[in-house]
mmCIF file with all atom_site columns, C-alpha atoms in Angstrom:
data_model
loop_
_atom_site.group_PDB
_atom_site.id
_atom_site.type_symbol
_atom_site.label_atom_id
_atom_site.label_alt_id
_atom_site.label_comp_id
_atom_site.label_asym_id
_atom_site.label_entity_id
_atom_site.label_seq_id
_atom_site.pdbx_PDB_ins_code
_atom_site.Cartn_x
_atom_site.Cartn_y
_atom_site.Cartn_z
_atom_site.occupancy
_atom_site.B_iso_or_equiv
_atom_site.pdbx_formal_charge
_atom_site.auth_seq_id
_atom_site.auth_comp_id
_atom_site.auth_asym_id
_atom_site.auth_atom_id
_atom_site.pdbx_PDB_model_num
ATOM 1   C CA . PRO A 1 1   ? 32.328  110.682 41.383  1.00 65.00 ? 1   PRO A CA 1
ATOM 2   C CA . TYR A 1 2   ? 29.416  110.124 38.956  1.00 77.00 ? 2   TYR A CA 1
ATOM 3   C CA . TYR A 1 3   ? 30.768  106.875 37.685  1.00 83.00 ? 3   TYR A CA 1
ATOM 4   C CA . GLN A 1 4   ? 32.310  105.641 40.935  1.00 82.00 ? 4   GLN A CA 1
ATOM 5   C CA . TYR A 1 5   ? 35.652  105.019 39.497  1.00 82.00 ? 5   TYR A CA 1
ATOM 6   C CA . GLN A 1 6   ? 38.726  104.505 41.638  1.00 81.00 ? 6   GLN A CA 1
ATOM 7   C CA . ILE A 1 7   ? 42.215  105.367 40.567  1.00 81.00 ? 7   ILE A CA 1
ATOM 8   C CA . PHE A 1 8   ? 45.114  103.282 41.737  1.00 82.00 ? 8   PHE A CA 1
ATOM 9   C CA . GLY A 1 9   ? 48.721  104.173 41.298  1.00 82.00 ? 9   GLY A CA 1
ATOM 10  C CA . VAL A 1 10  ? 51.334  101.478 41.263  1.00 83.00 ? 10  VAL A CA 1
ATOM 11  C CA . ILE A 1 11  ? 54.597  102.568 42.767  1.00 80.00 ? 11  ILE A CA 1
ATOM 12  C CA . ASP A 1 12  ? 57.753  100.594 42.270  1.00 78.00 ? 12  ASP A CA 1
ATOM 13  C CA . ASN A 1 13  ? 59.192  100.498 45.820  1.00 77.00 ? 13  ASN A CA 1
ATOM 14  C CA . GLN A 1 14  ? 62.689  99.718  44.681  1.00 75.00 ? 14  GLN A CA 1
ATOM 15  C CA . LYS A 1 15  ? 62.760  102.635 42.329  1.00 72.00 ? 15  LYS A CA 1
ATOM 16  C CA . ALA A 1 16  ? 61.140  105.009 44.787  1.00 68.00 ? 16  ALA A CA 1
ATOM 17  C CA . LEU A 1 17  ? 63.369  104.083 47.736  1.00 68.00 ? 17  LEU A CA 1
ATOM 18  C CA . ASP A 1 18  ? 66.526  104.167 45.667  1.00 67.00 ? 18  ASP A CA 1
ATOM 19  C CA . GLU A 1 19  ? 65.825  107.770 44.829  1.00 66.00 ? 19  GLU A CA 1
ATOM 20  C CA . LEU A 1 20  ? 64.829  108.640 48.394  1.00 69.00 ? 20  LEU A CA 1
ATOM 21  C CA . TYR A 1 21  ? 67.581  106.800 50.337  1.00 71.00 ? 21  TYR A CA 1
ATOM 22  C CA . ASP A 1 22  ? 71.195  106.250 49.362  1.00 73.00 ? 22  ASP A CA 1
ATOM 23  C CA . VAL A 1 23  ? 71.815  102.910 51.076  1.00 73.00 ? 23  VAL A CA 1
ATOM 24  C CA . ARG A 1 24  ? 75.572  103.045 50.646  1.00 82.00 ? 24  ARG A CA 1
ATOM 25  C CA . GLN A 1 25  ? 75.739  106.496 52.208  1.00 83.00 ? 25  GLN A CA 1
ATOM 26  C CA . ILE A 1 26  ? 73.534  105.369 55.109  1.00 84.00 ? 26  ILE A CA 1
ATOM 27  C CA . PHE A 1 27  ? 75.811  102.339 55.668  1.00 90.00 ? 27  PHE A CA 1
ATOM 28  C CA . VAL A 1 28  ? 78.981  104.492 55.651  1.00 93.00 ? 28  VAL A CA 1
ATOM 29  C CA . ILE A 1 29  ? 77.471  107.066 58.028  1.00 93.00 ? 29  ILE A CA 1
ATOM 30  C CA . SER A 1 30  ? 76.222  104.326 60.363  1.00 94.00 ? 30  SER A CA 1
ATOM 31  C CA . PHE A 1 31  ? 79.650  102.675 60.340  1.00 95.00 ? 31  PHE A CA 1
ATOM 32  C CA . LEU A 1 32  ? 81.398  105.981 61.088  1.00 96.00 ? 32  LEU A CA 1
ATOM 33  C CA . ILE A 1 33  ? 79.008  106.772 63.945  1.00 96.00 ? 33  ILE A CA 1
ATOM 34  C CA . SER A 1 34  ? 79.476  103.272 65.389  1.00 96.00 ? 34  SER A CA 1
ATOM 35  C CA . ALA A 1 35  ? 83.268  103.524 65.112  1.00 96.00 ? 35  ALA A CA 1
ATOM 36  C CA . LEU A 1 36  ? 83.279  106.977 66.737  1.00 97.00 ? 36  LEU A CA 1
ATOM 37  C CA . MET A 1 37  ? 81.044  105.812 69.591  1.00 96.00 ? 37  MET A CA 1
ATOM 38  C CA . SER A 1 38  ? 83.200  102.693 70.101  1.00 96.00 ? 38  SER A CA 1
ATOM 39  C CA . ALA A 1 39  ? 86.354  104.853 70.270  1.00 96.00 ? 39  ALA A CA 1
ATOM 40  C CA . VAL A 1 40  ? 84.703  107.210 72.777  1.00 95.00 ? 40  VAL A CA 1
ATOM 41  C CA . ILE A 1 41  ? 83.553  104.282 74.921  1.00 95.00 ? 41  ILE A CA 1
ATOM 42  C CA . VAL A 1 42  ? 87.004  102.641 74.828  1.00 94.00 ? 42  VAL A CA 1
ATOM 43  C CA . PHE A 1 43  ? 88.629  105.976 75.756  1.00 92.00 ? 43  PHE A CA 1
ATOM 44  C CA . LEU A 1 44  ? 86.235  106.622 78.642  1.00 89.00 ? 44  LEU A CA 1
ATOM 45  C CA . VAL A 1 45  ? 86.427  103.068 79.993  1.00 87.00 ? 45  VAL A CA 1
ATOM 46  C CA . GLY A 1 46  ? 90.215  103.105 79.663  1.00 85.00 ? 46  GLY A CA 1
ATOM 47  C CA . ARG A 1 47  ? 90.432  106.430 81.447  1.00 82.00 ? 47  ARG A CA 1
ATOM 48  C CA . MET A 1 48  ? 88.248  105.173 84.271  1.00 80.00 ? 48  MET A CA 1
ATOM 49  C CA . THR A 1 49  ? 90.006  101.807 84.640  1.00 80.00 ? 49  THR A CA 1
ATOM 50  C CA . ARG A 1 50  ? 93.626  103.001 84.177  1.00 83.00 ? 50  ARG A CA 1
ATOM 51  C CA . PRO A 1 51  ? 94.024  103.862 87.883  1.00 82.00 ? 51  PRO A CA 1
ATOM 52  C CA . LEU A 1 52  ? 92.687  100.416 88.755  1.00 82.00 ? 52  LEU A CA 1
ATOM 53  C CA . THR A 1 53  ? 95.179  98.811  86.356  1.00 83.00 ? 53  THR A CA 1
ATOM 54  C CA . VAL A 1 54  ? 98.005  100.811 87.937  1.00 83.00 ? 54  VAL A CA 1
ATOM 55  C CA . LEU A 1 55  ? 96.841  99.755  91.401  1.00 82.00 ? 55  LEU A CA 1
ATOM 56  C CA . ILE A 1 56  ? 96.783  96.093  90.388  1.00 85.00 ? 56  ILE A CA 1
ATOM 57  C CA . LYS A 1 57  ? 100.279 96.375  88.896  1.00 84.00 ? 57  LYS A CA 1
ATOM 58  C CA . GLU A 1 58  ? 101.636 97.937  92.095  1.00 84.00 ? 58  GLU A CA 1
ATOM 59  C CA . MET A 1 59  ? 99.932  95.254  94.192  1.00 85.00 ? 59  MET A CA 1
ATOM 60  C CA . GLU A 1 60  ? 101.684 92.602  92.109  1.00 86.00 ? 60  GLU A CA 1
ATOM 61  C CA . SER A 1 61  ? 105.029 94.325  92.716  1.00 85.00 ? 61  SER A CA 1
ATOM 62  C CA . VAL A 1 62  ? 104.348 94.168  96.474  1.00 84.00 ? 62  VAL A CA 1
ATOM 63  C CA . THR A 1 63  ? 103.798 90.409  96.246  1.00 82.00 ? 63  THR A CA 1
ATOM 64  C CA . GLU A 1 64  ? 107.267 90.239  94.678  1.00 84.00 ? 64  GLU A CA 1
ATOM 65  C CA . GLY A 1 65  ? 108.731 91.998  97.728  1.00 82.00 ? 65  GLY A CA 1
ATOM 66  C CA . ASN A 1 66  ? 108.748 95.646  96.631  1.00 81.00 ? 66  ASN A CA 1
ATOM 67  C CA . LEU A 1 67  ? 107.599 97.587  99.692  1.00 81.00 ? 67  LEU A CA 1
ATOM 68  C CA . THR A 1 68  ? 108.789 100.970 98.410  1.00 83.00 ? 68  THR A CA 1
ATOM 69  C CA . THR A 1 69  ? 105.884 101.493 96.051  1.00 82.00 ? 69  THR A CA 1
ATOM 70  C CA . SER A 1 70  ? 102.906 103.803 96.274  1.00 81.00 ? 70  SER A CA 1
ATOM 71  C CA . VAL A 1 71  ? 99.974  104.584 94.012  1.00 80.00 ? 71  VAL A CA 1
ATOM 72  C CA . GLN A 1 72  ? 98.916  108.002 92.767  1.00 80.00 ? 72  GLN A CA 1
ATOM 73  C CA . VAL A 1 73  ? 95.401  108.623 94.048  1.00 77.00 ? 73  VAL A CA 1
ATOM 74  C CA . GLU A 1 74  ? 93.138  109.380 91.094  1.00 79.00 ? 74  GLU A CA 1
ATOM 75  C CA . GLY A 1 75  ? 90.104  108.080 89.268  1.00 76.00 ? 75  GLY A CA 1
ATOM 76  C CA . PRO A 1 76  ? 86.594  107.321 90.492  1.00 78.00 ? 76  PRO A CA 1
ATOM 77  C CA . GLU A 1 77  ? 85.889  107.572 94.213  1.00 82.00 ? 77  GLU A CA 1
ATOM 78  C CA . GLU A 1 78  ? 86.021  103.807 94.778  1.00 83.00 ? 78  GLU A CA 1
ATOM 79  C CA . ILE A 1 79  ? 89.442  103.532 93.160  1.00 81.00 ? 79  ILE A CA 1
ATOM 80  C CA . MET A 1 80  ? 90.671  106.566 95.101  1.00 83.00 ? 80  MET A CA 1
ATOM 81  C CA . ARG A 1 81  ? 89.597  104.864 98.332  1.00 86.00 ? 81  ARG A CA 1
ATOM 82  C CA . LEU A 1 82  ? 91.353  101.655 97.312  1.00 85.00 ? 82  LEU A CA 1
ATOM 83  C CA . SER A 1 83  ? 94.505  103.608 96.406  1.00 85.00 ? 83  SER A CA 1
ATOM 84  C CA . ASN A 1 84  ? 94.488  105.456 99.740  1.00 87.00 ? 84  ASN A CA 1
ATOM 85  C CA . ALA A 1 85  ? 94.022  102.178 101.628 1.00 89.00 ? 85  ALA A CA 1
ATOM 86  C CA . PHE A 1 86  ? 96.840  100.560 99.637  1.00 86.00 ? 86  PHE A CA 1
ATOM 87  C CA . ASN A 1 87  ? 99.214  103.472 100.324 1.00 87.00 ? 87  ASN A CA 1
ATOM 88  C CA . TYR A 1 88  ? 98.284  103.396 104.032 1.00 92.00 ? 88  TYR A CA 1
ATOM 89  C CA . MET A 1 89  ? 98.895  99.647  104.175 1.00 90.00 ? 89  MET A CA 1
ATOM 90  C CA . ILE A 1 90  ? 102.319 99.941  102.483 1.00 88.00 ? 90  ILE A CA 1
ATOM 91  C CA . ALA A 1 91  ? 103.331 102.780 104.832 1.00 90.00 ? 91  ALA A CA 1
ATOM 92  C CA . GLY A 1 92  ? 102.258 100.654 107.819 1.00 91.00 ? 92  GLY A CA 1
ATOM 93  C CA . LEU A 1 93  ? 104.186 97.648  106.532 1.00 89.00 ? 93  LEU A CA 1
ATOM 94  C CA . ASN A 1 94  ? 107.294 99.784  106.044 1.00 90.00 ? 94  ASN A CA 1
ATOM 95  C CA . ARG A 1 95  ? 107.012 101.146 109.591 1.00 92.00 ? 95  ARG A CA 1
ATOM 96  C CA . TYR A 1 96  ? 106.586 97.632  110.946 1.00 93.00 ? 96  TYR A CA 1
ATOM 97  C CA . VAL A 1 97  ? 109.534 96.243  108.950 1.00 90.00 ? 97  VAL A CA 1
ATOM 98  C CA . LYS A 1 98  ? 111.758 99.147  110.026 1.00 92.00 ? 98  LYS A CA 1
ATOM 99  C CA . ALA A 1 99  ? 110.792 98.649  113.678 1.00 95.00 ? 99  ALA A CA 1
ATOM 100 C CA . LEU A 1 100 ? 111.425 94.917  113.363 1.00 94.00 ? 100 LEU A CA 1
ATOM 101 C CA . VAL A 1 101 ? 114.832 95.450  111.747 1.00 93.00 ? 101 VAL A CA 1
ATOM 102 C CA . ASP A 1 102 ? 115.768 98.009  114.403 1.00 94.00 ? 102 ASP A CA 1
ATOM 103 C CA . THR A 1 103 ? 114.671 95.615  117.147 1.00 93.00 ? 103 THR A CA 1
ATOM 104 C CA . GLN A 1 104 ? 116.658 92.767  115.598 1.00 92.00 ? 104 GLN A CA 1
ATOM 105 C CA . ASN A 1 105 ? 119.747 94.971  115.285 1.00 89.00 ? 105 ASN A CA 1
ATOM 106 C CA . GLU A 1 106 ? 119.466 96.056  118.907 1.00 89.00 ? 106 GLU A CA 1
ATOM 107 C CA . LYS A 1 107 ? 118.956 92.446  119.973 1.00 88.00 ? 107 LYS A CA 1
ATOM 108 C CA . ARG A 1 108 ? 122.006 91.329  117.996 1.00 82.00 ? 108 ARG A CA 1
ATOM 109 C CA . LYS A 1 109 ? 124.128 94.109  119.504 1.00 80.00 ? 109 LYS A CA 1
ATOM 110 C CA . ALA A 1 110 ? 122.967 93.154  122.999 1.00 78.00 ? 110 ALA A CA 1
ATOM 111 C CA . GLU A 1 111 ? 123.794 89.503  122.325 1.00 75.00 ? 111 GLU A CA 1
ATOM 112 C CA . MET A 1 112 ? 127.263 90.466  121.091 1.00 69.00 ? 112 MET A CA 1
ATOM 113 C CA . LYS A 1 113 ? 127.850 92.576  124.169 1.00 69.00 ? 113 LYS A CA 1
ATOM 114 C CA . ALA A 1 114 ? 126.662 89.752  126.405 1.00 66.00 ? 114 ALA A CA 1
ATOM 115 C CA . LEU A 1 115 ? 128.969 87.319  124.615 1.00 61.00 ? 115 LEU A CA 1
ATOM 116 C CA . GLN A 1 116 ? 131.896 89.687  125.059 1.00 59.00 ? 116 GLN A CA 1
ATOM 117 C CA . MET A 1 117 ? 131.177 89.888  128.768 1.00 60.00 ? 117 MET A CA 1
ATOM 118 C CA . GLN A 1 118 ? 130.865 86.124  129.203 1.00 58.00 ? 118 GLN A CA 1
ATOM 119 C CA . ILE A 1 119 ? 134.507 85.326  129.828 1.00 61.00 ? 119 ILE A CA 1
ATOM 120 C CA . LYS A 1 120 ? 133.973 83.131  132.810 1.00 64.00 ? 120 LYS A CA 1
ATOM 121 C CA . PRO A 1 121 ? 135.829 84.110  135.966 1.00 69.00 ? 121 PRO A CA 1
ATOM 122 C CA . HIS A 1 122 ? 137.010 80.547  136.591 1.00 70.00 ? 122 HIS A CA 1
ATOM 123 C CA . TYR A 1 123 ? 138.758 80.575  133.169 1.00 76.00 ? 123 TYR A CA 1
ATOM 124 C CA . ILE A 1 124 ? 140.605 83.738  134.227 1.00 79.00 ? 124 ILE A CA 1
ATOM 125 C CA . TYR A 1 125 ? 141.514 82.195  137.593 1.00 80.00 ? 125 TYR A CA 1
ATOM 126 C CA . ASN A 1 126 ? 142.676 78.941  136.023 1.00 81.00 ? 126 ASN A CA 1
ATOM 127 C CA . THR A 1 127 ? 144.762 80.743  133.413 1.00 83.00 ? 127 THR A CA 1
ATOM 128 C CA . LEU A 1 128 ? 146.413 82.948  136.025 1.00 87.00 ? 128 LEU A CA 1
ATOM 129 C CA . ALA A 1 129 ? 147.001 79.898  138.201 1.00 86.00 ? 129 ALA A CA 1
ATOM 130 C CA . GLY A 1 130 ? 148.636 78.221  135.191 1.00 85.00 ? 130 GLY A CA 1
ATOM 131 C CA . VAL A 1 131 ? 150.928 81.237  134.723 1.00 87.00 ? 131 VAL A CA 1
ATOM 132 C CA . LYS A 1 132 ? 151.780 81.168  138.417 1.00 88.00 ? 132 LYS A CA 1
ATOM 133 C CA . TYR A 1 133 ? 152.594 77.450  138.185 1.00 86.00 ? 133 TYR A CA 1
ATOM 134 C CA . LEU A 1 134 ? 154.886 78.029  135.155 1.00 87.00 ? 134 LEU A CA 1
ATOM 135 C CA . ILE A 1 135 ? 156.703 80.811  136.990 1.00 90.00 ? 135 ILE A CA 1
ATOM 136 C CA . TRP A 1 136 ? 157.038 78.569  140.059 1.00 89.00 ? 136 TRP A CA 1
ATOM 137 C CA . GLN A 1 137 ? 158.559 75.851  137.841 1.00 88.00 ? 137 GLN A CA 1
ATOM 138 C CA . GLY A 1 138 ? 160.965 78.386  136.365 1.00 90.00 ? 138 GLY A CA 1
ATOM 139 C CA . GLU A 1 139 ? 159.498 78.362  132.855 1.00 87.00 ? 139 GLU A CA 1
ATOM 140 C CA . ASP A 1 140 ? 159.468 82.134  132.503 1.00 88.00 ? 140 ASP A CA 1
ATOM 141 C CA . LYS A 1 141 ? 159.388 82.146  128.674 1.00 90.00 ? 141 LYS A CA 1
ATOM 142 C CA . LYS A 1 142 ? 156.271 79.917  128.599 1.00 87.00 ? 142 LYS A CA 1
ATOM 143 C CA . ALA A 1 143 ? 154.656 82.047  131.322 1.00 88.00 ? 143 ALA A CA 1
ATOM 144 C CA . VAL A 1 144 ? 155.296 85.262  129.370 1.00 91.00 ? 144 VAL A CA 1
ATOM 145 C CA . ASP A 1 145 ? 153.957 83.702  126.136 1.00 90.00 ? 145 ASP A CA 1
ATOM 146 C CA . MET A 1 146 ? 150.881 82.458  127.988 1.00 88.00 ? 146 MET A CA 1
ATOM 147 C CA . LEU A 1 147 ? 150.282 85.902  129.518 1.00 90.00 ? 147 LEU A CA 1
ATOM 148 C CA . ASP A 1 148 ? 150.690 87.559  126.090 1.00 91.00 ? 148 ASP A CA 1
ATOM 149 C CA . ALA A 1 149 ? 148.150 85.158  124.551 1.00 89.00 ? 149 ALA A CA 1
ATOM 150 C CA . PHE A 1 150 ? 145.787 85.751  127.487 1.00 87.00 ? 150 PHE A CA 1
ATOM 151 C CA . ILE A 1 151 ? 146.115 89.553  127.173 1.00 88.00 ? 151 ILE A CA 1
ATOM 152 C CA . ARG A 1 152 ? 145.365 89.402  123.421 1.00 86.00 ? 152 ARG A CA 1
ATOM 153 C CA . LEU A 1 153 ? 142.380 87.148  124.066 1.00 82.00 ? 153 LEU A CA 1
ATOM 154 C CA . LEU A 1 154 ? 140.995 89.504  126.713 1.00 81.00 ? 154 LEU A CA 1
ATOM 155 C CA . ARG A 1 155 ? 141.618 92.569  124.525 1.00 81.00 ? 155 ARG A CA 1
ATOM 156 C CA . ASN A 1 156 ? 139.709 91.030  121.595 1.00 78.00 ? 156 ASN A CA 1
ATOM 157 C CA . ALA A 1 157 ? 136.835 89.936  123.820 1.00 71.00 ? 157 ALA A CA 1
ATOM 158 C CA . VAL A 1 158 ? 136.440 93.145  125.811 1.00 69.00 ? 158 VAL A CA 1
ATOM 159 C CA . HIS A 1 159 ? 137.393 95.920  123.414 1.00 69.00 ? 159 HIS A CA 1
ATOM 160 C CA . ASN A 1 160 ? 135.809 94.671  120.201 1.00 65.00 ? 160 ASN A CA 1
ATOM 161 C CA . LYS A 1 161 ? 132.409 96.387  120.068 1.00 64.00 ? 161 LYS A CA 1
ATOM 162 C CA . ASP A 1 162 ? 131.773 95.733  116.385 1.00 66.00 ? 162 ASP A CA 1
ATOM 163 C CA . GLU A 1 163 ? 129.033 93.351  115.422 1.00 63.00 ? 163 GLU A CA 1
ATOM 164 C CA . PHE A 1 164 ? 131.293 91.648  112.910 1.00 73.00 ? 164 PHE A CA 1
ATOM 165 C CA . VAL A 1 165 ? 134.933 90.649  113.249 1.00 76.00 ? 165 VAL A CA 1
ATOM 166 C CA . THR A 1 166 ? 137.360 89.624  110.567 1.00 83.00 ? 166 THR A CA 1
ATOM 167 C CA . ILE A 1 167 ? 138.184 85.985  110.066 1.00 88.00 ? 167 ILE A CA 1
ATOM 168 C CA . GLN A 1 168 ? 141.848 86.821  110.695 1.00 87.00 ? 168 GLN A CA 1
ATOM 169 C CA . SER A 1 169 ? 140.984 88.320  114.099 1.00 83.00 ? 169 SER A CA 1
ATOM 170 C CA . GLU A 1 170 ? 138.884 85.299  114.996 1.00 83.00 ? 170 GLU A CA 1
ATOM 171 C CA . ILE A 1 171 ? 141.665 82.919  113.925 1.00 88.00 ? 171 ILE A CA 1
ATOM 172 C CA . GLU A 1 172 ? 144.129 84.784  116.136 1.00 87.00 ? 172 GLU A CA 1
ATOM 173 C CA . SER A 1 173 ? 141.733 84.525  119.095 1.00 83.00 ? 173 SER A CA 1
ATOM 174 C CA . VAL A 1 174 ? 141.305 80.779  118.531 1.00 85.00 ? 174 VAL A CA 1
ATOM 175 C CA . LYS A 1 175 ? 145.088 80.350  118.303 1.00 87.00 ? 175 LYS A CA 1
ATOM 176 C CA . ASP A 1 176 ? 145.582 82.217  121.593 1.00 85.00 ? 176 ASP A CA 1
ATOM 177 C CA . TYR A 1 177 ? 142.839 80.185  123.262 1.00 84.00 ? 177 TYR A CA 1
ATOM 178 C CA . THR A 1 178 ? 144.257 76.854  122.096 1.00 85.00 ? 178 THR A CA 1
ATOM 179 C CA . TYR A 1 179 ? 147.797 77.936  123.044 1.00 85.00 ? 179 TYR A CA 1
ATOM 180 C CA . ILE A 1 180 ? 146.659 78.717  126.603 1.00 84.00 ? 180 ILE A CA 1
ATOM 181 C CA . ASN A 1 181 ? 144.786 75.412  126.872 1.00 83.00 ? 181 ASN A CA 1
ATOM 182 C CA . ASN A 1 182 ? 147.716 73.463  125.408 1.00 85.00 ? 182 ASN A CA 1
ATOM 183 C CA . ILE A 1 183 ? 149.966 74.857  128.121 1.00 82.00 ? 183 ILE A CA 1
ATOM 184 C CA . ARG A 1 184 ? 147.380 74.156  130.824 1.00 78.00 ? 184 ARG A CA 1
ATOM 185 C CA . TYR A 1 185 ? 146.327 70.678  129.682 1.00 78.00 ? 185 TYR A CA 1
ATOM 186 C CA . GLY A 1 186 ? 149.267 69.557  127.578 1.00 76.00 ? 186 GLY A CA 1
ATOM 187 C CA . GLU A 1 187 ? 149.130 68.878  123.853 1.00 73.00 ? 187 GLU A CA 1
ATOM 188 C CA . LYS A 1 188 ? 145.703 67.200  124.089 1.00 70.00 ? 188 LYS A CA 1
ATOM 189 C CA . VAL A 1 189 ? 143.820 70.269  122.850 1.00 65.00 ? 189 VAL A CA 1
#
């Protein structure tokens, strides 16, 4: 202090910092922490978005016509609400489709029954008149064959309650019908 001297120390930063910090170790630790945090973030985001991915996949299967699907309700509240709404919508669609199919089946059965009952009375009268005319002319064999064809035709029309008939049964009915009309109108039919 008597001479007013000042002392300066020169420090080599590179040498001082190299001893204080191990740069390679800091880089490795930083990389490991970053990798661990990235893995945790990917895991958490994946866990939160997995239910949404499943929901999207099931929605795509519905657009392809699969109405038997449903989604497990899990995940964040918004995704749970979406999943519940999706399941409710699919259940409603299935109820609607089932009701529509049942209605169509009932309609088809009613149409079949109506068709079976539509043998027109004038056809019956004309056929019986034709049989009577054959008997009057003495053509008993033709009259019996015509009555047999008419009986088979009536039996198929009245007693068949199935929605579907075999082609063989339908061919036999057409043969009987044309046979009756050939006798009534000649070989024009």
